[in-house]
Short mmCIF file of C-alpha atoms and ligand atoms in Angstrom, two decimals:
data_model
loop_
_atom_site.label_atom_id
_atom_site.label_comp_id
_atom_site.label_asym_id
_atom_site.label_seq_id
_atom_site.Cartn_x
_atom_site.Cartn_y
_atom_site.Cartn_z
CA UNK A 214 10.00 -13.91 -20.48
CA UNK A 215 9.78 -10.88 -17.60
CA UNK A 216 6.92 -8.76 -17.76
CA UNK A 217 8.92 -5.58 -19.47
CA UNK A 218 8.09 -2.60 -20.49
CA UNK A 219 9.33 -0.51 -23.50
CA UNK A 220 11.33 1.44 -21.32
CA UNK A 221 12.80 -1.96 -19.64
CA UNK A 222 11.22 -2.13 -15.79
CA UNK A 223 10.69 -4.99 -15.08
CA UNK A 224 7.85 -6.20 -13.35
CA UNK A 225 7.76 -8.40 -10.42
CA UNK A 226 5.17 -7.01 -7.83
CA UNK A 227 1.83 -7.47 -8.04
CA UNK A 228 -0.21 -5.63 -5.61
CA UNK A 229 -4.34 -6.77 -4.94
CA UNK A 230 -6.87 -4.86 -4.02
CA UNK A 231 -9.54 -7.56 -1.97
CA UNK A 232 -11.63 -5.00 -0.78
CA UNK A 233 -12.70 -0.93 -1.70
CA UNK A 234 -14.94 -1.00 1.04
CA UNK A 235 -13.25 0.65 4.53
CA UNK A 236 -13.92 -0.27 8.67
CA UNK A 237 -12.33 4.15 9.81
CA UNK A 238 -12.57 6.74 6.58
CA UNK A 239 -9.30 8.53 6.44
CA UNK A 240 -9.77 11.70 5.39
CA UNK A 241 -6.55 12.42 2.62
CA UNK A 242 -8.43 8.40 1.23
CA UNK A 243 -11.74 8.25 1.75
CA UNK A 244 -14.85 10.91 2.29
CA UNK A 245 -16.49 11.47 6.33
CA UNK A 246 -20.01 10.25 4.84
CA UNK A 247 -21.73 9.19 1.22
CA UNK A 248 -18.54 6.76 0.37
CA UNK A 249 -20.20 4.02 -3.40
CA UNK A 250 -19.12 1.19 -2.58
CA UNK A 251 -18.26 -1.23 -5.56
CA UNK A 252 -21.45 -4.01 -5.85
CA UNK A 253 -20.98 -7.76 -3.94
CA UNK A 254 -20.24 -9.65 -7.45
CA UNK A 255 -18.37 -7.31 -9.08
CA UNK A 256 -15.72 -8.36 -6.60
CA UNK A 257 -13.16 -10.86 -7.13
CA UNK A 258 -13.31 -13.62 -5.54
CA UNK A 259 -10.47 -15.34 -4.00
CA UNK A 260 -11.12 -18.47 -6.84
CA UNK A 261 -10.86 -15.64 -9.97
CA UNK A 262 -7.55 -14.07 -7.54
CA UNK A 263 -5.75 -16.96 -7.37
CA UNK A 264 -6.38 -17.29 -10.56
CA UNK A 265 -5.07 -14.68 -11.97
CA UNK A 266 -2.20 -15.08 -9.81
CA UNK A 267 -1.21 -18.77 -12.00
CA UNK A 268 -1.45 -17.20 -14.35
CA UNK A 269 0.84 -14.16 -13.25
CA UNK A 270 3.74 -16.27 -12.58
CA UNK A 271 5.51 -17.39 -15.43
CA UNK A 272 5.26 -13.81 -16.38
CA UNK A 273 7.64 -13.09 -13.48
CA UNK A 274 5.81 -12.52 -10.79
CA UNK A 275 7.36 -13.45 -7.69
CA UNK A 276 5.68 -11.41 -4.87
CA UNK A 277 2.12 -9.97 -3.73
CA UNK A 278 1.37 -7.41 -1.80
CA UNK A 279 -2.84 -7.61 -0.59
CA UNK A 280 -4.30 -4.02 0.21
CA UNK A 281 -7.56 -2.02 0.08
CA UNK A 282 -9.81 -0.56 1.27
CA UNK A 283 -8.50 -2.29 4.77
CA UNK A 284 -8.15 -5.86 3.50
CA UNK A 285 -9.41 -7.09 6.85
CA UNK A 286 -12.60 -6.53 5.80
CA UNK A 287 -12.46 -8.83 3.71
CA UNK A 288 -13.76 -12.39 5.51
CA UNK A 289 -12.45 -14.91 5.58
CA UNK A 290 -8.82 -13.20 4.14
CA UNK A 291 -7.07 -16.45 5.73
CA UNK A 292 -8.04 -18.90 3.64
CA UNK A 293 -6.62 -16.23 -0.09
CA UNK A 294 -2.72 -15.78 1.95
CA UNK A 295 -2.92 -20.02 2.69
CA UNK A 296 -4.46 -20.14 -1.75
CA UNK A 297 -1.25 -18.00 -2.38
CA UNK A 298 1.54 -18.67 -0.29
CA UNK A 299 1.20 -22.26 -2.01
CA UNK A 300 1.66 -20.76 -5.62
CA UNK A 301 5.60 -22.25 -7.00
CA UNK A 302 7.30 -19.27 -7.68
CA UNK A 303 5.32 -16.58 -5.13
CA UNK A 304 8.47 -16.04 -2.49
CA UNK A 305 7.17 -13.17 -0.94
CA UNK A 306 3.93 -12.11 0.12
CA UNK A 307 3.01 -8.87 2.14
CA UNK A 308 0.25 -7.08 4.15
CA UNK A 309 -0.92 -3.34 4.25
CA UNK A 310 -3.46 -2.80 6.81
CA UNK A 311 -4.40 -0.37 9.00
CA UNK A 312 -4.19 -2.44 11.50
CA UNK A 313 -8.43 -2.20 13.31
CA UNK A 314 -8.94 -5.91 13.67
CA UNK A 315 -5.54 -6.78 13.24
CA UNK A 316 -5.77 -7.88 17.23
CA UNK A 317 -9.26 -10.82 15.44
CA UNK A 318 -6.45 -12.26 12.44
CA UNK A 319 -3.19 -11.71 13.39
CA UNK A 320 -3.13 -15.35 14.87
CA UNK A 321 -4.63 -16.62 11.59
CA UNK A 322 -3.14 -14.80 8.71
CA UNK A 323 0.67 -15.70 10.18
CA UNK A 324 -0.37 -19.74 10.23
CA UNK A 325 -2.32 -18.63 7.03
CA UNK A 326 1.85 -18.44 6.26
CA UNK A 327 1.56 -14.21 5.99
CA UNK A 328 5.12 -12.98 7.43
CA UNK A 329 4.89 -9.10 6.56
CA UNK A 330 3.04 -6.33 7.68
CA UNK A 331 2.51 -3.29 6.92
CA UNK A 332 0.98 -1.37 9.74
CA UNK A 333 -1.06 2.04 8.98
CA UNK A 334 -0.29 4.77 11.05
CA UNK A 335 -0.07 8.46 11.79
CA UNK A 336 -0.34 9.17 15.31
CA UNK A 337 0.25 8.37 18.66
CA UNK A 338 -2.76 10.63 19.67
CA UNK A 339 -6.07 9.72 20.50
CA UNK A 340 -7.11 12.35 19.24
CA UNK A 341 -5.06 12.67 16.83
CA UNK A 342 -6.02 9.41 15.18
CA UNK A 343 -10.12 10.25 15.68
CA UNK A 344 -9.47 13.83 13.58
CA UNK A 345 -6.99 12.11 11.16
CA UNK A 346 -9.33 8.70 9.97
CA UNK A 347 -12.47 9.79 11.70
CA UNK A 348 -13.40 6.84 13.79
CA UNK A 349 -11.50 6.72 17.67
CA UNK A 350 -9.75 3.06 17.64
CA UNK A 351 -6.83 3.63 18.39
CA UNK A 352 -6.39 1.43 21.05
CA UNK A 353 -7.56 -1.52 18.36
CA UNK A 354 -4.55 -0.45 16.48
CA UNK A 355 -2.29 -0.79 19.37
CA UNK A 356 -3.88 -3.96 20.55
CA UNK A 357 -3.61 -4.93 17.38
CA UNK A 358 0.56 -4.73 17.31
CA UNK A 359 1.00 -6.06 20.93
CA UNK A 360 -0.87 -9.03 19.37
CA UNK A 361 1.16 -8.72 16.03
CA UNK A 362 4.41 -8.97 18.14
CA UNK A 363 3.18 -11.59 20.12
CA UNK A 364 2.10 -14.36 17.67
CA UNK A 365 5.59 -13.93 15.71
CA UNK A 366 5.00 -11.07 13.25
CA UNK A 367 8.58 -10.10 13.19
CA UNK A 368 10.31 -6.31 11.60
CA UNK A 369 6.83 -4.70 11.11
CA UNK A 370 6.88 -1.54 9.11
CA UNK A 371 4.56 2.14 9.79
CA UNK A 372 2.66 3.57 6.83
CA UNK A 373 3.28 7.09 8.29
CA UNK A 374 1.11 9.46 5.41
CA UNK A 375 2.85 13.14 5.74
CA UNK A 376 0.28 15.25 5.17
CA UNK A 377 1.98 19.39 5.58
CA UNK A 378 0.36 21.19 8.40
CA UNK A 379 -1.20 18.60 10.22
CA UNK A 380 1.04 15.44 10.17
CA UNK A 381 4.35 17.32 12.03
CA UNK A 382 3.78 17.47 15.41
CA UNK A 383 2.94 13.65 15.01
CA UNK A 384 6.82 12.69 12.80
CA UNK A 385 9.08 13.05 15.96
CA UNK A 386 6.99 10.61 17.80
CA UNK A 387 6.00 8.00 15.16
CA UNK A 388 9.86 7.55 14.92
CA UNK A 389 10.34 6.97 18.44
CA UNK A 390 7.73 4.37 18.16
CA UNK A 391 9.54 2.18 15.41
CA UNK A 392 12.92 2.78 16.98
CA UNK A 393 11.74 1.33 20.49
CA UNK A 394 10.39 -1.44 18.88
CA UNK A 395 12.15 -2.52 17.13
CA UNK A 396 9.97 -1.41 13.52
CA UNK A 397 10.68 0.78 10.77
CA UNK A 398 7.93 3.20 9.62
CA UNK A 399 7.80 4.65 5.88
CA UNK A 400 7.18 8.55 5.97
CA UNK A 401 4.84 8.22 2.78
CA UNK A 402 3.83 11.78 1.02
CA UNK A 403 0.41 12.99 0.34
CA UNK A 404 -0.51 12.29 -2.84
CA UNK A 405 -3.04 13.52 -4.97
CA UNK A 406 -5.42 11.02 -4.59
CA UNK A 407 -8.11 11.45 -1.75
CA UNK A 408 -12.01 11.60 -3.24
CA UNK A 409 -12.32 14.99 -1.75
CA UNK A 410 -9.78 17.10 -3.66
CA UNK A 411 -7.37 17.88 -0.44
CA UNK A 412 -4.49 17.56 -2.18
CA UNK A 413 -1.63 20.27 -2.94
CA UNK A 414 1.77 20.39 -3.08
CA UNK A 415 2.03 22.96 -0.01
CA UNK A 416 -0.12 20.32 1.72
CA UNK A 417 2.79 17.78 0.92
CA UNK A 418 5.51 18.06 4.02
CA UNK A 419 8.46 16.35 1.94
CA UNK A 420 11.16 13.76 2.30
CA UNK A 421 14.04 16.30 3.52
CA UNK A 422 11.94 18.08 5.27
CA UNK A 423 11.18 14.18 7.25
CA UNK A 424 14.60 13.91 7.64
CA UNK A 425 15.47 16.84 9.16
CA UNK A 426 12.57 16.94 11.86
CA UNK A 427 13.63 13.75 12.33
CA UNK A 428 17.99 14.44 12.01
CA UNK A 429 17.23 16.78 14.66
CA UNK A 430 14.80 15.33 17.53
CA UNK A 431 16.87 12.14 17.46
CA UNK A 432 19.95 12.00 15.26
CA UNK A 433 21.43 11.90 12.41
CA UNK A 434 19.88 10.02 9.09
CA UNK A 435 22.48 8.52 6.96
CA UNK A 436 21.64 6.98 3.11
CA UNK A 437 21.77 3.16 3.13
CA UNK A 438 23.75 3.12 0.77
CA UNK A 439 23.10 -1.39 -0.41
CA UNK A 440 19.34 -0.40 -0.27
CA UNK A 441 17.53 -2.45 -2.19
CA UNK A 442 16.94 0.86 -6.18
CA UNK A 443 14.46 -1.24 -7.13
CA UNK A 444 12.04 -0.42 -3.48
CA UNK A 445 9.57 2.81 -3.34
CA UNK A 446 11.24 3.39 -0.31
CA UNK A 447 14.30 5.76 -0.51
CA UNK A 448 16.58 3.16 2.82
CA UNK A 449 17.80 6.04 5.72
CA UNK A 450 19.87 4.43 9.70
CA UNK A 451 20.23 6.15 12.51
CA UNK A 452 24.62 6.41 12.21
CA UNK A 453 23.51 5.15 15.96
CA UNK A 454 21.94 2.02 14.55
CA UNK A 455 19.29 1.93 16.26
CA UNK A 456 17.04 0.87 12.77
CA UNK A 457 16.12 2.34 9.79
CA UNK A 458 14.07 5.04 8.01
CA UNK A 459 12.55 5.13 4.61
CA UNK A 460 11.28 7.58 2.28
CA UNK A 461 8.36 7.51 -0.26
CA UNK A 462 8.95 10.27 -1.95
CA UNK A 463 6.40 10.32 -4.96
CA UNK A 464 5.72 14.00 -5.05
CA UNK A 465 9.47 15.81 -4.37
CA UNK A 466 12.16 12.55 -6.44
CA UNK A 467 9.38 10.61 -7.94
CA UNK A 468 11.01 7.01 -8.70
CA UNK A 469 9.42 5.70 -11.27
CA UNK A 470 12.14 4.90 -13.06
CA UNK A 471 12.44 1.80 -10.99
CA UNK A 472 8.82 0.94 -10.60
CA UNK A 473 8.08 -2.78 -10.76
CA UNK A 474 4.27 -2.49 -9.72
CA UNK A 475 1.55 -3.68 -11.12
CA UNK A 476 -2.16 -3.26 -10.05
CA UNK A 477 -5.71 -5.77 -9.72
CA UNK A 478 -8.64 -4.01 -8.25
CA UNK A 479 -10.42 -5.15 -6.62
CA UNK A 480 -12.91 -4.83 -9.39
CA UNK A 481 -10.55 -6.83 -11.67
CA UNK A 482 -7.98 -4.40 -13.89
CA UNK A 483 -5.45 -4.54 -13.70
CA UNK A 484 -3.48 -0.93 -14.51
CA UNK A 485 0.21 -0.52 -15.04
CA UNK A 486 0.84 2.80 -12.13
CA UNK A 487 -1.26 3.96 -8.34
CA UNK A 488 -1.74 7.41 -11.53
CA UNK A 489 -3.32 5.38 -14.59
CA UNK A 490 -6.11 6.36 -16.06
CA UNK A 491 -6.46 4.04 -18.48
CA UNK A 492 -6.47 -0.01 -16.75
CA UNK A 493 -7.71 -2.93 -18.28
CA UNK A 494 -10.83 -5.81 -17.45
CA UNK A 495 -9.31 -9.38 -16.42
CA UNK A 496 -12.25 -9.85 -14.52
CA UNK A 497 -13.99 -10.29 -17.91
CA UNK A 498 -11.44 -13.00 -19.45
CA UNK A 499 -11.48 -13.91 -15.98
CA UNK A 500 -15.16 -14.97 -15.69
CA UNK A 501 -15.29 -15.98 -19.33
CA UNK A 502 -12.97 -19.20 -19.12
CA UNK A 503 -10.23 -17.34 -20.52
CA UNK A 504 -7.25 -19.74 -20.95
CA UNK A 505 -4.02 -19.18 -18.61
CA UNK A 506 -1.83 -17.67 -21.99
CA UNK A 507 -4.79 -15.54 -23.30
CA UNK A 508 -4.99 -13.51 -19.41
CA UNK A 509 -1.51 -13.92 -19.60
CA UNK A 510 -1.69 -11.75 -22.92
CA UNK A 511 -3.38 -9.15 -21.66
CA UNK A 512 -1.25 -8.86 -18.81
CA UNK A 513 1.12 -7.84 -21.18
CA UNK A 514 0.13 -5.51 -22.98
CA UNK A 515 -0.89 -3.78 -20.00
CA UNK A 516 2.91 -3.22 -18.82
CA UNK A 517 3.01 -2.76 -22.89
CA UNK A 518 1.42 0.54 -22.49
CA UNK A 519 2.74 1.29 -19.23
CA UNK A 520 3.61 5.37 -19.24
CA UNK A 521 6.77 6.07 -18.46
CA UNK A 522 5.65 7.69 -15.04
CA UNK A 523 3.23 10.14 -13.74
CA UNK A 524 3.21 13.66 -13.81
CA UNK A 525 2.91 14.38 -10.97
CA UNK A 526 4.99 18.20 -11.43
CA UNK A 527 3.95 18.87 -14.19
CA UNK A 528 0.97 20.66 -15.23
CA UNK A 529 -0.23 18.34 -16.69
CA UNK A 530 -0.59 15.67 -14.64
CA UNK A 531 -4.56 14.01 -14.41
CA UNK A 532 -5.54 12.66 -11.10
CA UNK A 533 -6.68 9.39 -11.69
CA UNK A 534 -10.40 7.93 -11.82
CA UNK A 535 -10.78 6.41 -8.60
CA UNK A 536 -9.18 7.77 -4.83
CA UNK A 537 -6.74 5.31 -3.53
CA UNK A 538 -8.90 3.41 -0.80
CA UNK A 539 -10.79 2.42 -4.42
CA UNK A 540 -7.23 1.57 -6.27
CA UNK A 541 -4.64 -0.02 -3.41
CA UNK A 542 -2.71 1.51 -1.75
N1 SAM B 962 -6.30 0.42 4.50
C1 SAM B 962 -5.50 -0.12 4.51
C2 SAM B 962 -4.42 0.45 5.33
O1 SAM B 962 -4.59 1.87 4.66
O2 SAM B 962 -2.75 0.63 4.48
C3 SAM B 962 -4.52 -0.22 3.30
C4 SAM B 962 -5.28 1.01 2.07
S1 SAM B 962 -4.75 2.10 2.03
C5 SAM B 962 -5.10 2.93 0.48
C6 SAM B 962 -2.97 1.57 1.76
C7 SAM B 962 -1.49 2.92 2.30
O3 SAM B 962 -2.14 4.13 1.20
C8 SAM B 962 -1.84 3.84 3.10
O4 SAM B 962 -1.41 2.53 4.41
C9 SAM B 962 -1.74 4.59 3.24
O5 SAM B 962 -0.03 5.17 3.95
C10 SAM B 962 -1.24 4.63 1.87
N2 SAM B 962 -1.82 6.47 1.76
C11 SAM B 962 -3.25 6.22 1.21
N3 SAM B 962 -4.39 7.21 0.59
C12 SAM B 962 -3.22 8.36 0.80
C13 SAM B 962 -2.53 9.69 0.44
N4 SAM B 962 -3.48 10.52 -0.19
N5 SAM B 962 -1.31 9.59 -0.19
C14 SAM B 962 -0.54 9.13 -0.20
N6 SAM B 962 -0.21 7.78 0.71
C15 SAM B 962 -2.27 7.60 1.24
FE1 SF4 B 963 -9.13 3.11 5.04
FE2 SF4 B 963 -6.42 2.57 4.51
FE3 SF4 B 963 -7.75 4.65 2.86
FE4 SF4 B 963 -7.80 4.82 5.40
S1 SF4 B 963 -5.72 4.14 4.08
S2 SF4 B 963 -8.80 5.49 4.65
S3 SF4 B 963 -7.23 3.21 6.17
S4 SF4 B 963 -8.59 2.04 3.16
#
């Protein structure tokens, strides 16, 4: 029986956060100072993550994404990838990274079997990168991208967080950069997941606004007709055939009805939604010799409790108790 919730949505996609730590401090995710990270003893080991994945595969999980915090600050991450790629039934593994450490690890990641990369980069301007991330690491990120291409990564996607009143000057340059290099940018509407309560509807640059900006400056965009309806990004392509652009319109056009994702936090909590208030502990099971069937039953129960969708656009909306870096984006 596939992992189906009470609204009939089938879940085959597991996002695994491997750490809540990060080497930069994007203002829409982390505070500048004083972040309380989880004790290392509370973080799932690679053995525990692998065990969880093996228990989830018989339920129909086929796709994994490793995220964080910054996954590349987790020591020996390629060793985890080696363990996961060989699990029968896993068809796809992706990594979301800020690319600061990609120059160092790209080759090992590729050798470990990773083929899909999402790189988070909002700007190509060094001063603006420093302003957004509070770290002067743009040169390392750009070198990391070059190294990833050199070692063989193809079709790299770029995450750009769209904060209104800030990011407008970067929308078109990021689109041009991706178009010229054969990458796909994905513009993500700013979501209420920051740790400092900076979010407000007026600070969301919407997908429609960005489509208009890119179409005017670079060329017309048209919706991709055969795009996967379960993917979070709405796919567009340049009418001249010059590549694709994705928009994750979580705020202006929520896509909850097509959600196929569950999440495992680095401290072993299962979440049926980025915005979930409740979560289910699985670390206790993993550390008490529970059987695969017991773990599977807890996964099924968590998915059975899944709500229809977040309520960002309603007065009822309650931000989740964890910020983005502690959930895993
Ligand atoms: N550190 C990695 C990175 O930055 O890609 C992985 C973890 S990060 C939490 C995952 C993604 O969340 C990022 O790529 C970024 O695009 C997105 N993100 C972070 N804070 C966000 C926010 N408040 N609203 C929308 N997207 C956000
Ligand atoms: Fe770190 Fe990613 Fe959060 Fe930026 S978005 S602070 S890179 S975890």
